[in-house]
């Protein structure tokens, strides 16, 4: 449980005779105690646990409410406005007596309860200290805004509202969602220090990043721990007319050792990188406060019954994810989930995987009774490697002994399965059920249809059978589709769904909509295309509140000759959380319409926005930073020097731009370097040598050697 600082309540022995009644409730005779509740401002700790130092007020607390009550007294309540840098001290006259209940509640600026706590105390007129331990009251998702994790001393990043750069722009992200809209854009050739929240600094933790790679661009970067150990490496290449989101899941366990506990990660970019704005941390094979369970399907894991799947990096024509090389491919995995799903009302599984370039791929899910309950298929169109996500409702299969996952050699499965209960309305991550009979479905109209396909009538090439696009969605994957065969042609498709009441009490609710962009979608039904129309339709939809106020507008231009991928939009809805319903609208007119498709489930998570950063390191420096040496030989005083690096973010790299003998990592210590002129380069003429050290963030420090010619 997360904790705010202790609020200290000082009780002074002060008797004041009461000469009149305060109301119908019985009051003790004999006086009151003067109670002072003192709260002072402070800075939050950097461990992301919402724990802060004693007597401090976090920056997002705007109002404190104090209540004192008992069965024999009238409740006393007071509201106090607070702000950063301000101390507050509230005094109360409290009737003496037993079991006085002291409660404190802390709210943000729009009335969301963030912290609360209470304590019982007896007041007898004598001095007493009463301590209330404040508890964090927001459901915890373990999902953080990346900007809040990036150390402010790292390279600069930007919030980008646009996914692509063509005209009209591909992927216009949230258009009315405040400061949190868009993507985190990391420039090329930069390094970012990202804090690991303290409660996740342990083995058995999964990091999840959503990487967007786009039309004709790259997404090349690596991740290291704070001493340079490689955690992950991405070499994603975006083919022409391809935009998608790849969900990258990385087990951080290998870098947590007996001798070292990393506090941060360093993300180094080669190309510019566009990330969805939120990073998730989950405990593997353990209960998460968010309500999400992560099942580990790696070979040798306790829930794996049998497997002949190979373990590999994900890559085909181009290496895509080279580290960690733990993707399952080319075989089967039989596994049990009974311990995770038996107590759930509506268990839903989420599989994340990649497909190989220019290859047909297939992934199928069976029960131990040999019932196929899901199949994901993509043909062999000319396209690049692609990230995919597959969501399967297993409510009707909770009692089966095991599941059986079969994949071909073009499928690269992240071995971590996310398990949700779509019926749960508490926890930091909520899965909304928007299927026609689902708890959150309100209505659908126009060109929206819901499809549950069978295995009959297989057609390759991205064309629909019973409304199902075979590419990127697969068989038996229930989903909503803006269906071109669904009349009337000129009517918008609208899907309305409700928000659970709990969303109104979340501090930072974020809606994650996953949608599929179909492959090579030509005009598939009447009316016939008019002259000048594109051969392919765009993927476009709006997210609206109950008053049709626009929250987000997502648009991707026409898709040409390559398979569509999965796209995930993380849309902050804090300003719209009191809306009873939300609406997905797919625009249409008499000649064209969008081809967006959506699964039957939508995710909402309570994002952690607080800035959580590693304390800036001391400035990188070299000692000495100047030296005057004599050349023409390296022996003797005044002819050699050892330079020592300090500060910055190790590990260090060294270089020298002059002649002479230069030794980096002197004595196998990367903080030291050595120089002398044992090469006899400075016998006839002196010169200048510059020694440079750089750290893992790219910061540099230099030392200058003035070399006098020797003999």
XYZ file of C-alpha atoms in Angstrom:
711
model
C 0.000 0.000 0.000
C 1.347 3.398 -0.923
C 1.671 5.947 1.844
C 1.698 9.685 2.197
C 3.688 11.210 5.011
C 2.507 10.984 8.561
C 0.227 13.864 9.503
C 1.040 14.700 13.093
C -1.846 15.805 15.291
C -0.642 17.563 18.438
C -3.078 17.427 21.349
C -2.440 20.020 24.063
C -4.006 19.816 27.508
C -6.291 22.823 27.519
C -9.548 22.885 29.466
C -12.248 25.282 28.385
C -15.484 25.169 30.252
C -18.497 24.823 28.007
C -21.379 26.925 29.160
C -23.852 26.146 26.435
C -25.029 23.166 24.441
C -23.874 22.727 20.823
C -26.730 20.579 19.647
C -28.857 17.570 20.432
C -25.950 15.144 20.692
C -24.709 14.388 24.163
C -21.442 16.164 24.935
C -18.987 15.329 27.705
C -18.975 17.708 30.633
C -15.664 19.231 31.616
C -14.193 21.010 28.560
C -12.291 20.453 25.347
C -8.821 19.702 24.142
C -7.191 21.993 21.661
C -6.029 19.855 18.739
C -3.578 21.208 16.191
C -3.227 19.377 12.878
C -0.012 20.474 11.189
C 0.932 19.643 7.590
C 4.014 21.158 5.925
C 5.107 21.189 2.317
C 7.861 18.944 0.955
C 9.036 17.194 -2.196
C 7.916 13.687 -3.170
C 10.473 10.938 -2.963
C 11.822 9.588 -6.231
C 10.742 6.003 -5.728
C 7.307 6.245 -7.389
C 5.670 4.568 -4.405
C 3.884 7.795 -3.534
C 5.777 7.711 -0.239
C 7.001 11.146 0.780
C 8.995 12.519 3.655
C 7.370 13.335 6.962
C 4.933 16.248 7.056
C 4.993 16.920 3.316
C 2.253 17.690 0.813
C 2.667 16.241 -2.708
C 2.413 18.810 -5.465
C -0.840 17.391 -6.875
C -2.744 17.857 -3.585
C -4.889 21.026 -3.755
C -7.305 20.555 -0.862
C -7.232 18.913 2.566
C -10.417 17.964 4.423
C -10.232 17.246 8.162
C -13.032 15.523 10.092
C -13.260 14.756 13.814
C -16.173 12.696 15.106
C -17.413 10.403 17.866
C -20.726 8.905 18.960
C -21.160 11.521 21.688
C -20.191 14.666 19.778
C -21.183 16.570 16.672
C -18.830 15.951 13.759
C -16.409 18.779 13.054
C -15.309 19.232 9.425
C -13.012 21.775 7.826
C -11.701 22.234 4.265
C -8.312 23.854 3.695
C -6.877 24.896 0.334
C -3.191 24.001 0.048
C -0.526 24.677 -2.548
C 3.125 23.926 -3.111
C 5.516 25.617 -0.726
C 2.837 26.467 1.835
C 2.637 25.110 5.379
C -0.765 24.708 6.969
C -1.659 24.478 10.634
C -5.278 23.967 11.644
C -6.501 24.312 15.243
C -9.669 22.682 16.581
C -11.503 22.690 19.896
C -12.448 19.042 20.448
C -14.618 17.827 23.343
C -12.643 15.523 25.600
C -13.711 11.919 25.683
C -12.948 8.424 24.390
C -12.600 7.153 20.804
C -12.332 10.430 18.945
C -11.999 9.621 15.253
C -9.569 11.872 13.361
C -9.740 11.641 9.545
C -7.769 13.523 6.900
C -8.436 13.421 3.147
C -6.357 14.941 0.361
C -7.840 15.877 -3.042
C -6.450 17.176 -6.312
C -7.669 20.326 -8.043
C -10.716 18.701 -9.628
C -11.887 16.840 -6.544
C -10.291 13.424 -7.002
C -9.469 11.711 -3.719
C -5.741 10.970 -3.660
C -4.921 10.175 -0.016
C -6.816 9.513 3.198
C -6.184 8.197 6.657
C -7.755 8.004 10.082
C -6.860 7.407 13.713
C -8.766 6.899 16.969
C -7.572 8.717 20.077
C -8.812 9.334 23.599
C -8.704 12.955 24.773
C -8.419 13.489 28.509
C -6.990 16.981 28.521
C -3.402 15.887 28.874
C -0.831 16.495 26.098
C -0.784 13.786 23.438
C 0.643 13.234 19.951
C -1.633 11.487 17.454
C -0.240 10.304 14.122
C -2.383 9.615 11.065
C -0.804 7.478 8.365
C -2.136 8.657 5.009
C -2.716 5.980 2.373
C -2.732 6.429 -1.417
C -6.329 5.794 -2.509
C -5.972 5.678 -6.289
C -6.132 2.292 -8.039
C -2.635 1.414 -9.185
C -1.993 0.410 -12.792
C 1.812 0.236 -12.680
C 1.683 2.299 -15.887
C 3.681 5.535 -15.897
C 3.869 8.507 -18.211
C 7.297 8.156 -19.819
C 7.943 11.859 -19.428
C 7.621 11.409 -15.678
C 10.304 8.719 -15.699
C 12.861 10.522 -17.849
C 15.579 12.237 -15.856
C 15.469 15.966 -16.472
C 19.251 15.903 -16.914
C 18.906 13.574 -19.927
C 18.557 14.619 -23.546
C 15.420 16.551 -24.447
C 12.303 14.832 -25.783
C 9.115 16.224 -27.318
C 5.420 15.405 -27.256
C 4.308 14.778 -30.833
C 0.661 14.957 -31.746
C 1.131 13.322 -35.151
C 2.154 9.765 -35.947
C 3.276 10.356 -39.515
C 4.332 13.201 -41.728
C 2.440 12.792 -44.992
C -0.413 15.025 -46.091
C -2.988 14.673 -44.748
C -1.043 13.567 -41.695
C -1.223 9.896 -40.891
C -2.307 9.164 -37.363
C -3.456 12.455 -35.898
C -3.495 11.586 -32.218
C -5.728 12.975 -29.417
C -6.914 16.386 -30.491
C -8.611 17.574 -27.317
C -6.991 15.692 -24.467
C -4.829 18.312 -22.772
C -1.139 18.070 -22.041
C -0.986 14.293 -22.308
C -1.870 14.039 -25.981
C 0.249 12.428 -28.637
C 3.454 10.441 -28.586
C 6.803 10.798 -26.865
C 9.229 11.697 -29.656
C 12.856 10.844 -28.898
C 15.363 12.370 -31.340
C 18.060 10.320 -33.070
C 21.487 9.809 -31.525
C 20.335 10.705 -28.016
C 20.385 9.010 -24.616
C 17.642 9.136 -21.990
C 17.877 8.036 -18.368
C 14.592 6.430 -17.301
C 13.931 5.694 -13.639
C 12.814 2.228 -12.558
C 10.146 2.827 -9.892
C 11.520 1.565 -6.607
C 8.915 -1.127 -6.031
C 9.870 -2.654 -9.391
C 13.605 -2.760 -8.714
C 13.704 -6.526 -8.431
C 13.898 -9.666 -10.498
C 10.634 -10.922 -11.989
C 9.486 -7.561 -13.383
C 8.285 -6.983 -16.933
C 8.758 -3.657 -18.754
C 6.256 -2.944 -21.530
C 6.836 -0.253 -24.152
C 4.613 0.480 -27.136
C 6.817 1.376 -30.090
C 5.295 3.137 -33.094
C 7.145 2.693 -36.333
C 5.839 4.406 -39.359
C 5.748 4.801 -43.109
C 9.291 4.589 -44.472
C 10.982 5.301 -41.115
C 13.091 3.391 -38.583
C 12.761 2.654 -34.884
C 16.299 1.713 -33.887
C 17.358 1.986 -30.268
C 18.784 -0.002 -27.377
C 18.149 -0.153 -23.641
C 20.882 -0.650 -21.023
C 20.894 -0.694 -17.249
C 22.785 1.925 -15.247
C 26.129 0.098 -15.544
C 25.874 -0.629 -19.258
C 24.380 -4.141 -19.352
C 22.244 -4.629 -22.468
C 18.535 -5.055 -21.701
C 16.966 -4.838 -25.151
C 17.721 -3.832 -28.738
C 15.266 -2.814 -31.459
C 16.107 -2.656 -35.145
C 12.644 -2.040 -36.548
C 12.366 -0.876 -40.143
C 9.126 0.684 -41.389
C 8.275 -0.311 -44.970
C 6.481 2.013 -47.362
C 2.851 2.720 -46.434
C 3.075 0.915 -43.139
C 2.255 2.325 -39.718
C 1.808 0.227 -36.628
C 2.357 -0.175 -32.901
C 4.566 -2.955 -31.606
C 4.107 -3.955 -27.952
C 7.575 -4.789 -26.617
C 7.750 -6.800 -23.386
C 11.128 -7.154 -21.636
C 11.930 -9.207 -18.539
C 14.304 -7.070 -16.458
C 15.407 -10.006 -14.273
C 18.843 -10.605 -15.872
C 20.191 -7.205 -14.782
C 19.158 -7.646 -11.142
C 21.976 -9.560 -9.508
C 23.300 -10.220 -6.036
C 25.876 -7.496 -6.558
C 23.815 -4.844 -8.343
C 20.273 -3.446 -8.230
C 19.700 -1.056 -11.148
C 17.842 2.142 -10.329
C 17.466 3.319 -13.899
C 17.670 2.344 -17.548
C 19.345 4.238 -20.382
C 17.521 4.330 -23.703
C 19.909 5.136 -26.575
C 18.426 6.081 -29.931
C 19.991 5.534 -33.349
C 16.980 6.775 -35.296
C 14.225 8.984 -33.957
C 11.764 6.901 -31.934
C 8.047 7.462 -31.350
C 6.723 5.760 -28.244
C 3.195 5.707 -26.946
C 3.307 7.987 -23.928
C 2.997 5.321 -21.210
C 5.342 2.563 -20.000
C 4.043 -0.364 -17.960
C 5.740 -2.312 -15.173
C 4.274 -5.687 -14.138
C 5.324 -8.441 -11.794
C 5.626 -11.732 -13.654
C 3.658 -14.697 -12.280
C 2.498 -12.642 -9.306
C -0.532 -10.611 -8.337
C -0.404 -7.038 -9.624
C -2.362 -4.265 -7.927
C -3.690 -3.366 -11.364
C -5.625 -6.640 -11.528
C -3.565 -7.826 -14.515
C -1.877 -11.218 -14.301
C 1.232 -11.926 -16.404
C 1.622 -15.597 -17.365
C 5.126 -16.726 -18.331
C 5.169 -19.193 -21.244
C 8.951 -19.478 -21.553
C 10.405 -22.958 -21.801
C 10.996 -24.399 -18.341
C 8.360 -22.212 -16.716
C 6.120 -23.778 -14.094
C 2.915 -23.400 -16.102
C 4.330 -24.856 -19.323
C 3.258 -28.500 -19.584
C 5.082 -29.291 -22.823
C 6.633 -27.395 -25.700
C 8.656 -27.903 -28.844
C 8.693 -24.228 -29.839
C 12.039 -22.728 -30.722
C 13.444 -19.695 -28.914
C 14.744 -16.903 -31.120
C 15.077 -13.204 -31.747
C 12.302 -11.728 -33.878
C 13.558 -11.121 -37.358
C 13.270 -12.163 -40.941
C 14.392 -10.039 -43.853
C 15.557 -7.518 -41.254
C 16.427 -8.191 -37.625
C 13.660 -6.527 -35.648
C 14.111 -7.315 -31.963
C 17.540 -8.777 -31.340
C 17.501 -8.606 -27.540
C 16.035 -10.218 -25.576
C 16.036 -13.198 -27.925
C 13.249 -15.056 -26.106
C 10.483 -15.139 -28.713
C 8.710 -18.465 -29.218
C 8.375 -19.613 -32.815
C 7.963 -22.651 -35.024
C 6.176 -25.147 -32.760
C 3.633 -25.438 -29.958
C 3.295 -24.581 -26.263
C 0.877 -26.413 -23.983
C 0.212 -24.477 -20.790
C -2.163 -24.223 -17.839
C -3.974 -21.060 -16.719
C -6.449 -22.510 -14.252
C -4.837 -20.814 -11.245
C -5.030 -17.423 -12.948
C -8.516 -17.534 -14.516
C -10.634 -19.845 -12.348
C -11.716 -17.019 -10.027
C -12.311 -14.533 -12.862
C -15.812 -13.900 -14.184
C -14.809 -13.038 -17.755
C -11.141 -13.867 -18.378
C -9.582 -12.330 -21.475
C -6.120 -13.180 -22.826
C -3.851 -10.784 -24.695
C -1.066 -12.180 -26.897
C 1.564 -9.889 -28.423
C 3.745 -11.147 -31.262
C 5.543 -10.261 -34.482
C 5.300 -11.678 -37.972
C 8.106 -12.210 -40.449
C 8.449 -10.163 -43.604
C 6.964 -11.502 -46.847
C 5.662 -14.652 -45.185
C 2.281 -16.127 -44.442
C 1.857 -16.543 -40.697
C -0.564 -18.377 -38.460
C -1.126 -18.652 -34.721
C -3.871 -20.882 -33.285
C -5.199 -21.380 -29.750
C -6.826 -24.693 -28.733
C -8.142 -26.154 -25.502
C -7.006 -29.522 -24.150
C -10.293 -30.805 -25.574
C -8.984 -29.882 -29.051
C -11.483 -27.041 -29.498
C -10.011 -24.216 -31.575
C -10.949 -20.979 -29.829
C -8.802 -18.530 -31.725
C -6.761 -18.300 -34.883
C -4.730 -15.372 -36.172
C -3.783 -15.492 -39.823
C -1.976 -13.218 -42.256
C -1.132 -13.871 -45.882
C 2.222 -13.392 -47.593
C 1.765 -9.957 -49.114
C 4.878 -7.904 -49.780
C 5.320 -6.203 -46.429
C 7.778 -5.658 -43.610
C 7.863 -7.353 -40.220
C 4.807 -6.347 -38.267
C 3.748 -6.164 -34.630
C 0.409 -7.774 -33.814
C -1.877 -8.183 -30.801
C -4.545 -10.858 -30.421
C -7.281 -10.716 -27.737
C -9.235 -13.890 -26.922
C -12.184 -14.265 -24.536
C -11.847 -17.611 -22.697
C -14.863 -17.291 -20.394
C -16.364 -20.544 -21.664
C -13.101 -22.437 -21.141
C -12.181 -21.647 -17.528
C -12.440 -25.291 -16.487
C -10.293 -26.838 -19.209
C -7.142 -28.593 -18.095
C -4.843 -26.669 -20.407
C -4.478 -24.550 -23.531
C -2.444 -25.363 -26.598
C -0.845 -22.593 -28.666
C 0.412 -23.510 -32.129
C 2.497 -21.183 -34.299
C 4.325 -21.443 -37.581
C 7.896 -20.356 -38.266
C 6.841 -16.877 -39.363
C 5.270 -16.087 -35.974
C 7.391 -14.698 -33.115
C 5.450 -14.769 -29.846
C 6.321 -12.614 -26.871
C 6.201 -15.343 -24.193
C 4.251 -13.222 -21.693
C 0.449 -13.445 -21.768
C -1.589 -10.675 -20.157
C -4.720 -11.925 -18.406
C -7.615 -9.551 -17.560
C -11.019 -10.028 -15.972
C -13.326 -8.031 -18.231
C -16.025 -8.151 -15.552
C -13.871 -6.447 -12.909
C -14.517 -2.748 -12.292
C -11.780 -2.136 -9.729
C -8.033 -2.059 -10.018
C -5.787 0.206 -12.008
C -6.476 -1.491 -15.373
C -10.040 -2.141 -16.494
C -11.054 -4.036 -19.624
C -14.333 -2.726 -21.050
C -16.545 -5.333 -22.704
C -18.096 -3.652 -25.760
C -19.363 -6.826 -27.454
C -23.111 -6.644 -28.246
C -23.995 -8.499 -25.031
C -21.169 -6.945 -23.029
C -21.642 -4.906 -19.873
C -20.334 -1.731 -21.506
C -22.102 -1.951 -24.875
C -24.846 0.660 -25.271
C -25.651 0.745 -28.993
C -24.264 0.537 -32.497
C -25.623 1.854 -35.742
C -24.905 2.651 -39.364
C -21.938 0.879 -40.892
C -20.780 -0.755 -37.657
C -21.238 -4.530 -37.506
C -20.012 -7.180 -35.075
C -18.539 -10.337 -36.554
C -17.919 -13.817 -35.192
C -16.550 -15.865 -38.045
C -16.200 -19.570 -38.575
C -13.328 -21.468 -40.168
C -15.188 -22.043 -43.408
C -14.609 -20.161 -46.602
C -10.957 -19.236 -46.161
C -9.960 -16.424 -48.511
C -6.446 -15.050 -48.574
C -5.319 -11.605 -49.580
C -7.060 -9.368 -47.104
C -10.605 -9.665 -48.407
C -13.470 -10.089 -45.982
C -15.447 -13.270 -45.504
C -18.539 -12.577 -43.402
C -16.992 -9.163 -42.767
C -13.717 -10.577 -41.450
C -10.487 -9.287 -42.907
C -8.276 -12.341 -43.054
C -5.149 -10.277 -42.784
C -4.328 -8.982 -39.306
C -7.510 -10.118 -37.578
C -7.721 -13.826 -38.208
C -10.347 -16.448 -37.607
C -12.707 -16.537 -34.654
C -11.588 -13.129 -33.442
C -14.802 -11.328 -32.511
C -14.515 -7.699 -33.554
C -16.321 -4.588 -34.670
C -15.879 -3.542 -38.276
C -16.832 -0.482 -40.289
C -18.140 -2.826 -42.938
C -18.268 -1.698 -46.577
C -21.018 -4.240 -47.325
C -23.275 -2.777 -44.655
C -25.871 -0.354 -46.044
C -26.760 2.500 -46.000
C -23.563 3.559 -47.682
C -23.654 7.216 -46.698
C -24.287 6.725 -42.979
C -21.563 7.037 -40.346
C -20.794 4.026 -38.233
C -21.272 4.669 -34.511
C -20.462 2.487 -31.531
C -21.519 3.789 -28.100
C -20.195 2.284 -24.871
C -20.548 3.173 -21.203
C -17.850 4.157 -18.718
C -17.878 2.336 -15.374
C -18.667 4.574 -12.416
C -15.200 3.953 -10.979
C -13.637 5.874 -13.888
C -15.045 9.120 -12.448
C -12.854 8.624 -9.385
C -9.601 7.925 -11.233
C -6.991 10.660 -11.175
C -5.616 10.095 -14.680
C -7.758 7.665 -16.712
C -6.336 6.791 -20.126
C -8.320 4.939 -22.787
C -6.347 2.530 -24.957
C -8.094 1.751 -28.231
C -6.597 -0.988 -30.355
C -7.616 -1.061 -33.992
C -6.611 -2.999 -37.065
C -5.615 -1.412 -40.346
C -6.550 -3.896 -43.076
C -4.231 -4.915 -45.881
C -4.721 -3.505 -49.382
C -8.317 -2.503 -48.870
C -9.858 -1.680 -52.259
C -13.464 -0.748 -52.915
C -15.162 -3.965 -51.851
C -18.809 -3.123 -52.455
C -21.142 -0.746 -54.235
C -21.263 2.075 -54.942
C -18.540 1.895 -57.536
C -15.615 4.244 -57.060
C -15.930 7.539 -58.856
C -13.202 8.815 -61.101
C -10.295 10.247 -59.144
C -11.081 8.310 -55.967
C -8.239 6.355 -54.381
C -8.158 2.616 -54.873
C -7.879 2.208 -51.117
C -9.722 3.789 -48.256
C -8.140 5.469 -45.233
C -8.493 4.264 -41.662
C -10.215 6.993 -39.702
C -12.323 7.375 -36.577
C -13.326 9.915 -33.947
C -13.679 9.446 -30.192
C -16.520 11.591 -28.807
C -18.068 12.127 -25.381
C -21.796 11.922 -24.593
C -22.299 15.443 -25.961
C -20.397 14.636 -29.189
C -17.443 16.738 -28.055
C -14.346 15.547 -29.883
C -11.764 13.842 -27.657
C -9.559 12.397 -30.379
C -9.332 12.086 -34.141
C -7.258 9.256 -35.581
C -6.519 9.177 -39.290
C -4.270 7.105 -41.524
C -4.041 7.714 -45.242
C -4.718 5.107 -47.870
C -2.972 1.790 -47.488
C -1.432 0.370 -50.573
C 0.465 -2.848 -51.255
C 1.291 -4.186 -47.810
C -0.465 -5.798 -44.917
C -2.037 -3.710 -42.218
C -0.886 -3.880 -38.633
C -2.218 -3.253 -35.166
C -2.320 0.343 -33.968
C -2.826 1.376 -30.342
C -3.910 4.853 -29.334
C -3.514 5.824 -25.666
C -5.937 8.699 -25.151
C -6.151 10.602 -21.833
C -9.814 11.105 -20.872
C -9.340 12.929 -17.564
C -11.392 15.892 -18.797
C -14.147 13.572 -20.048
C -14.333 11.017 -17.237
C -17.744 12.254 -16.032
C -19.277 11.428 -19.386
C -21.694 8.515 -18.994
C -20.806 7.185 -22.434
C -18.179 7.517 -25.143
C -18.648 7.025 -28.862
C -16.425 5.720 -31.665
C -17.582 7.278 -34.929
C -16.329 6.099 -38.307
C -17.170 8.732 -40.941
C -18.710 7.804 -44.272
C -20.284 9.434 -47.281
C -21.946 8.023 -50.371
C -18.692 7.128 -52.109
C -16.143 6.208 -49.445
C -15.724 5.166 -45.837
C -13.098 4.105 -43.390
C -12.011 0.481 -43.023
C -11.185 0.497 -39.299
C -11.761 -2.659 -37.248
C -11.805 -2.929 -33.455
C -11.713 -5.856 -31.017
C -14.578 -6.393 -28.604
C -12.615 -5.047 -25.629
C -11.182 -1.624 -24.778
C -8.738 -0.916 -21.969
C -8.763 1.919 -19.418
C -5.844 2.374 -17.024
C -5.109 4.880 -14.275
C -1.870 6.492 -15.430
C 0.764 7.544 -12.923
C 1.739 11.065 -13.957
C 3.935 12.147 -11.073
C 7.477 13.013 -12.088
C 9.724 10.221 -10.887
C 13.328 10.729 -11.862
C 16.755 9.574 -10.912
C 18.587 12.310 -9.026
C 20.783 14.147 -11.534
C 24.322 12.856 -11.386
C 27.221 15.149 -10.649
C 28.608 16.845 -13.740
C 31.087 14.676 -15.619
C 34.639 15.915 -14.954
C 38.297 14.987 -15.450
C 41.084 15.384 -12.940
C 43.472 16.900 -13.665
C 41.903 18.959 -16.435
C 45.283 20.385 -17.504
C 48.799 19.001 -17.435
C 52.222 20.288 -18.532
C 54.474 17.409 -19.519
C 57.779 16.892 -21.277
C 57.934 14.654 -24.326
C 60.580 12.465 -25.957
C 60.326 9.542 -23.554
C 57.854 8.419 -20.966
C 59.936 7.792 -17.884
C 60.371 10.108 -14.955
C 58.524 12.848 -13.163
C 56.813 15.386 -15.382
C 56.677 13.040 -18.364
C 53.477 11.064 -17.681
C 50.006 11.576 -16.195
C 46.977 9.584 -15.041
C 43.538 11.153 -15.637
C 40.514 10.211 -13.533
C 36.838 10.623 -14.546
C 34.111 11.338 -12.006
C 30.387 12.116 -12.078
C 28.127 11.691 -15.076
C 26.579 8.323 -15.857
C 29.099 5.462 -16.180
C 30.370 3.484 -18.011
C 32.986 5.781 -19.542
C 34.664 5.812 -22.956
C 38.007 7.521 -23.636
C 39.762 9.029 -26.648
C 42.846 11.115 -27.449
C 43.378 13.437 -30.433
C 47.156 13.776 -30.321
C 50.301 11.741 -30.643
C 52.069 9.931 -27.825
C 51.055 6.772 -25.994
C 47.487 6.792 -24.705
C 45.975 3.978 -22.577
C 42.242 3.994 -21.783
C 40.758 1.925 -18.942
C 44.144 2.171 -17.265
C 44.683 -0.701 -14.839
C 41.384 -2.243 -16.045
C 39.592 0.714 -14.473
C 37.330 2.609 -16.895
C 37.490 5.706 -14.684
C 41.207 6.134 -15.471
C 43.357 6.834 -18.526
C 47.120 7.237 -18.940
C 49.327 9.276 -21.284
C 53.069 9.542 -21.875
C 55.401 10.054 -24.835
C 57.050 6.652 -24.759
C 56.628 6.705 -28.544
C 59.100 9.652 -28.760
C 56.785 11.802 -30.875
C 57.629 15.083 -29.157
C 61.450 15.192 -29.318
C 61.963 18.008 -31.805
C 58.739 19.931 -31.396
C 56.109 20.308 -28.660
C 52.350 20.221 -29.074
C 48.936 19.868 -27.475
C 47.031 16.666 -26.701
C 43.342 16.609 -25.727
C 42.008 13.724 -23.649
C 38.228 13.233 -23.852
C 35.961 11.069 -21.710
C 32.268 10.462 -22.479
C 29.579 8.797 -20.374
C 26.545 6.675 -21.246
C 24.367 9.749 -21.892
C 26.841 11.256 -24.363
C 28.142 13.944 -21.981
C 31.857 14.714 -22.342
C 34.705 16.229 -20.343
C 38.199 17.079 -21.579
C 41.722 17.554 -20.261
C 44.472 19.392 -22.130
C 48.109 18.341 -22.069
C 50.678 20.952 -23.056
C 53.665 18.920 -24.244
C 57.112 20.517 -24.285
C 59.679 19.053 -26.646
C 62.169 16.903 -24.784
C 65.547 15.422 -25.534
